[in-house]
PDB file of C-alpha atoms in Angstrom:
ATOM      1  CA  UNK A   1     -30.607   0.258  -6.426  1.00 59.00           C
ATOM      2  CA  UNK A   2     -31.658  -1.810  -3.425  1.00 63.00           C
ATOM      3  CA  UNK A   3     -28.293  -3.596  -3.394  1.00 66.00           C
ATOM      4  CA  UNK A   4     -26.590  -0.249  -2.712  1.00 68.00           C
ATOM      5  CA  UNK A   5     -28.812   0.326   0.315  1.00 80.00           C
ATOM      6  CA  UNK A   6     -27.782  -3.053   1.698  1.00 86.00           C
ATOM      7  CA  UNK A   7     -24.058  -2.513   1.142  1.00 87.00           C
ATOM      8  CA  UNK A   8     -22.000  -3.346   4.236  1.00 90.00           C
ATOM      9  CA  UNK A   9     -18.322  -2.315   4.001  1.00 90.00           C
ATOM     10  CA  UNK A  10     -15.924  -5.000   5.218  1.00 95.00           C
ATOM     11  CA  UNK A  11     -12.472  -3.419   5.495  1.00 96.00           C
ATOM     12  CA  UNK A  12      -9.498  -5.443   6.656  1.00 97.00           C
ATOM     13  CA  UNK A  13      -9.342  -5.334  10.456  1.00 96.00           C
ATOM     14  CA  UNK A  14      -6.334  -3.268  11.465  1.00 97.00           C
ATOM     15  CA  UNK A  15      -7.458  -2.536  15.014  1.00 95.00           C
ATOM     16  CA  UNK A  16      -4.679  -4.643  16.535  1.00 95.00           C
ATOM     17  CA  UNK A  17      -1.911  -3.375  14.251  1.00 96.00           C
ATOM     18  CA  UNK A  18       0.477  -0.930  15.897  1.00 94.00           C
ATOM     19  CA  UNK A  19       2.810   0.979  13.628  1.00 94.00           C
ATOM     20  CA  UNK A  20       6.393   0.891  14.846  1.00 93.00           C
ATOM     21  CA  UNK A  21       8.051   4.266  15.453  1.00 93.00           C
ATOM     22  CA  UNK A  22      10.515   3.513  12.655  1.00 91.00           C
ATOM     23  CA  UNK A  23       7.649   3.975  10.161  1.00 94.00           C
ATOM     24  CA  UNK A  24       6.860   7.539  11.271  1.00 92.00           C
ATOM     25  CA  UNK A  25       9.153   8.982   8.577  1.00 93.00           C
ATOM     26  CA  UNK A  26       7.475   6.826   5.939  1.00 96.00           C
ATOM     27  CA  UNK A  27       4.057   7.827   7.255  1.00 97.00           C
ATOM     28  CA  UNK A  28       4.886  11.506   6.792  1.00 97.00           C
ATOM     29  CA  UNK A  29       6.307  10.917   3.293  1.00 97.00           C
ATOM     30  CA  UNK A  30       3.179   9.002   2.303  1.00 97.00           C
ATOM     31  CA  UNK A  31       0.978  11.745   3.758  1.00 98.00           C
ATOM     32  CA  UNK A  32       2.841  14.348   1.732  1.00 98.00           C
ATOM     33  CA  UNK A  33       2.576  12.263  -1.426  1.00 98.00           C
ATOM     34  CA  UNK A  34      -1.123  11.556  -0.841  1.00 96.00           C
ATOM     35  CA  UNK A  35      -1.765  15.295  -0.846  1.00 98.00           C
ATOM     36  CA  UNK A  36       0.449  15.856  -3.895  1.00 98.00           C
ATOM     37  CA  UNK A  37      -1.352  13.159  -5.922  1.00 98.00           C
ATOM     38  CA  UNK A  38      -4.765  14.502  -4.880  1.00 98.00           C
ATOM     39  CA  UNK A  39      -3.775  18.103  -5.721  1.00 98.00           C
ATOM     40  CA  UNK A  40      -2.267  17.143  -9.075  1.00 99.00           C
ATOM     41  CA  UNK A  41      -5.419  15.248  -9.998  1.00 99.00           C
ATOM     42  CA  UNK A  42      -7.632  18.190  -9.004  1.00 98.00           C
ATOM     43  CA  UNK A  43      -5.516  20.677 -10.959  1.00 98.00           C
ATOM     44  CA  UNK A  44      -5.639  18.439 -14.042  1.00 99.00           C
ATOM     45  CA  UNK A  45      -9.436  18.463 -13.727  1.00 98.00           C
ATOM     46  CA  UNK A  46      -9.440  22.268 -13.806  1.00 98.00           C
ATOM     47  CA  UNK A  47      -9.711  22.999 -10.087  1.00 98.00           C
ATOM     48  CA  UNK A  48      -8.018  26.100  -8.659  1.00 98.00           C
ATOM     49  CA  UNK A  49      -7.281  27.441  -5.213  1.00 98.00           C
ATOM     50  CA  UNK A  50     -10.151  29.215  -3.483  1.00 98.00           C
ATOM     51  CA  UNK A  51     -10.498  30.380   0.110  1.00 97.00           C
ATOM     52  CA  UNK A  52     -13.756  28.420   0.373  1.00 98.00           C
ATOM     53  CA  UNK A  53     -14.655  25.128  -1.259  1.00 97.00           C
ATOM     54  CA  UNK A  54     -16.921  25.606  -4.243  1.00 98.00           C
ATOM     55  CA  UNK A  55     -17.585  22.396  -6.165  1.00 98.00           C
ATOM     56  CA  UNK A  56     -19.593  24.140  -8.886  1.00 98.00           C
ATOM     57  CA  UNK A  57     -16.728  26.504  -9.746  1.00 98.00           C
ATOM     58  CA  UNK A  58     -14.002  23.975  -8.916  1.00 98.00           C
ATOM     59  CA  UNK A  59     -12.319  25.930  -6.129  1.00 98.00           C
ATOM     60  CA  UNK A  60     -10.704  24.292  -3.108  1.00 98.00           C
ATOM     61  CA  UNK A  61      -8.828  25.777  -0.134  1.00 98.00           C
ATOM     62  CA  UNK A  62      -6.488  22.779   0.120  1.00 98.00           C
ATOM     63  CA  UNK A  63      -4.871  23.341  -3.266  1.00 98.00           C
ATOM     64  CA  UNK A  64      -1.771  24.626  -1.516  1.00 98.00           C
ATOM     65  CA  UNK A  65       1.577  23.022  -0.644  1.00 98.00           C
ATOM     66  CA  UNK A  66       1.338  20.284   1.997  1.00 98.00           C
ATOM     67  CA  UNK A  67       3.517  22.315   4.356  1.00 98.00           C
ATOM     68  CA  UNK A  68       0.915  25.092   4.356  1.00 98.00           C
ATOM     69  CA  UNK A  69      -2.055  22.854   5.194  1.00 98.00           C
ATOM     70  CA  UNK A  70      -3.645  23.130   8.611  1.00 97.00           C
ATOM     71  CA  UNK A  71      -2.863  20.350  11.065  1.00 97.00           C
ATOM     72  CA  UNK A  72      -6.457  19.153  10.629  1.00 96.00           C
ATOM     73  CA  UNK A  73      -5.945  18.709   6.889  1.00 96.00           C
ATOM     74  CA  UNK A  74      -2.552  17.063   7.392  1.00 98.00           C
ATOM     75  CA  UNK A  75      -4.175  14.679   9.885  1.00 98.00           C
ATOM     76  CA  UNK A  76      -6.637  13.590   7.184  1.00 96.00           C
ATOM     77  CA  UNK A  77      -3.747  12.626   4.877  1.00 97.00           C
ATOM     78  CA  UNK A  78      -1.833  11.013   7.751  1.00 97.00           C
ATOM     79  CA  UNK A  79      -4.836   8.886   8.692  1.00 96.00           C
ATOM     80  CA  UNK A  80      -5.164   7.695   5.104  1.00 96.00           C
ATOM     81  CA  UNK A  81      -1.459   6.816   4.933  1.00 97.00           C
ATOM     82  CA  UNK A  82      -1.526   5.223   8.395  1.00 97.00           C
ATOM     83  CA  UNK A  83      -4.402   2.944   7.398  1.00 97.00           C
ATOM     84  CA  UNK A  84      -2.579   1.861   4.225  1.00 97.00           C
ATOM     85  CA  UNK A  85       0.515   0.945   6.256  1.00 97.00           C
ATOM     86  CA  UNK A  86      -1.600  -0.926   8.799  1.00 97.00           C
ATOM     87  CA  UNK A  87      -3.364  -2.914   6.054  1.00 98.00           C
ATOM     88  CA  UNK A  88       0.000  -3.875   4.551  1.00 97.00           C
ATOM     89  CA  UNK A  89       1.135  -5.127   7.950  1.00 96.00           C
ATOM     90  CA  UNK A  90      -2.188  -6.864   8.694  1.00 97.00           C
ATOM     91  CA  UNK A  91      -1.790  -8.796   5.450  1.00 97.00           C
ATOM     92  CA  UNK A  92       1.548 -10.121   6.672  1.00 96.00           C
ATOM     93  CA  UNK A  93       3.911  -7.922   4.706  1.00 96.00           C
ATOM     94  CA  UNK A  94       6.987  -6.403   6.292  1.00 94.00           C
ATOM     95  CA  UNK A  95       8.105  -2.859   5.539  1.00 92.00           C
ATOM     96  CA  UNK A  96      11.830  -2.179   5.731  1.00 89.00           C
ATOM     97  CA  UNK A  97      14.023   0.618   4.483  1.00 85.00           C
ATOM     98  CA  UNK A  98      16.944  -0.684   2.472  1.00 85.00           C
ATOM     99  CA  UNK A  99      20.392   0.738   3.092  1.00 81.00           C
ATOM    100  CA  UNK A 100      20.633   2.188  -0.416  1.00 72.00           C
ATOM    101  CA  UNK A 101      17.192   3.832  -0.449  1.00 64.00           C
ATOM    102  CA  UNK A 102      18.254   7.277   0.716  1.00 59.00           C
ATOM    103  CA  UNK A 103      17.000   8.952  -2.475  1.00 56.00           C
ATOM    104  CA  UNK A 104      13.354   9.889  -2.958  1.00 54.00           C
TER     105      UNK A 104
END
């Protein structure tokens, strides 16, 4: 148990990575999908919508379509997606949209 108390997270440093504007569309698509995956997983575990979060009874106010989330909740998903994109770039990968990738 002591090793857990001494745990020091060491995430990849993305502080100098700036996302280009061209990735804003991708960022929003990833944010949307992040919410969809989370919601699907919760629903499969028996969670339902509830106006207030109730872990005991598996109710959550964010089990709604992404479009209906508050900007605060959307920002949470955007920050997650943004960090993923920044890690990809920090590791030296390049993200480009191909000409024939218009379908989702």
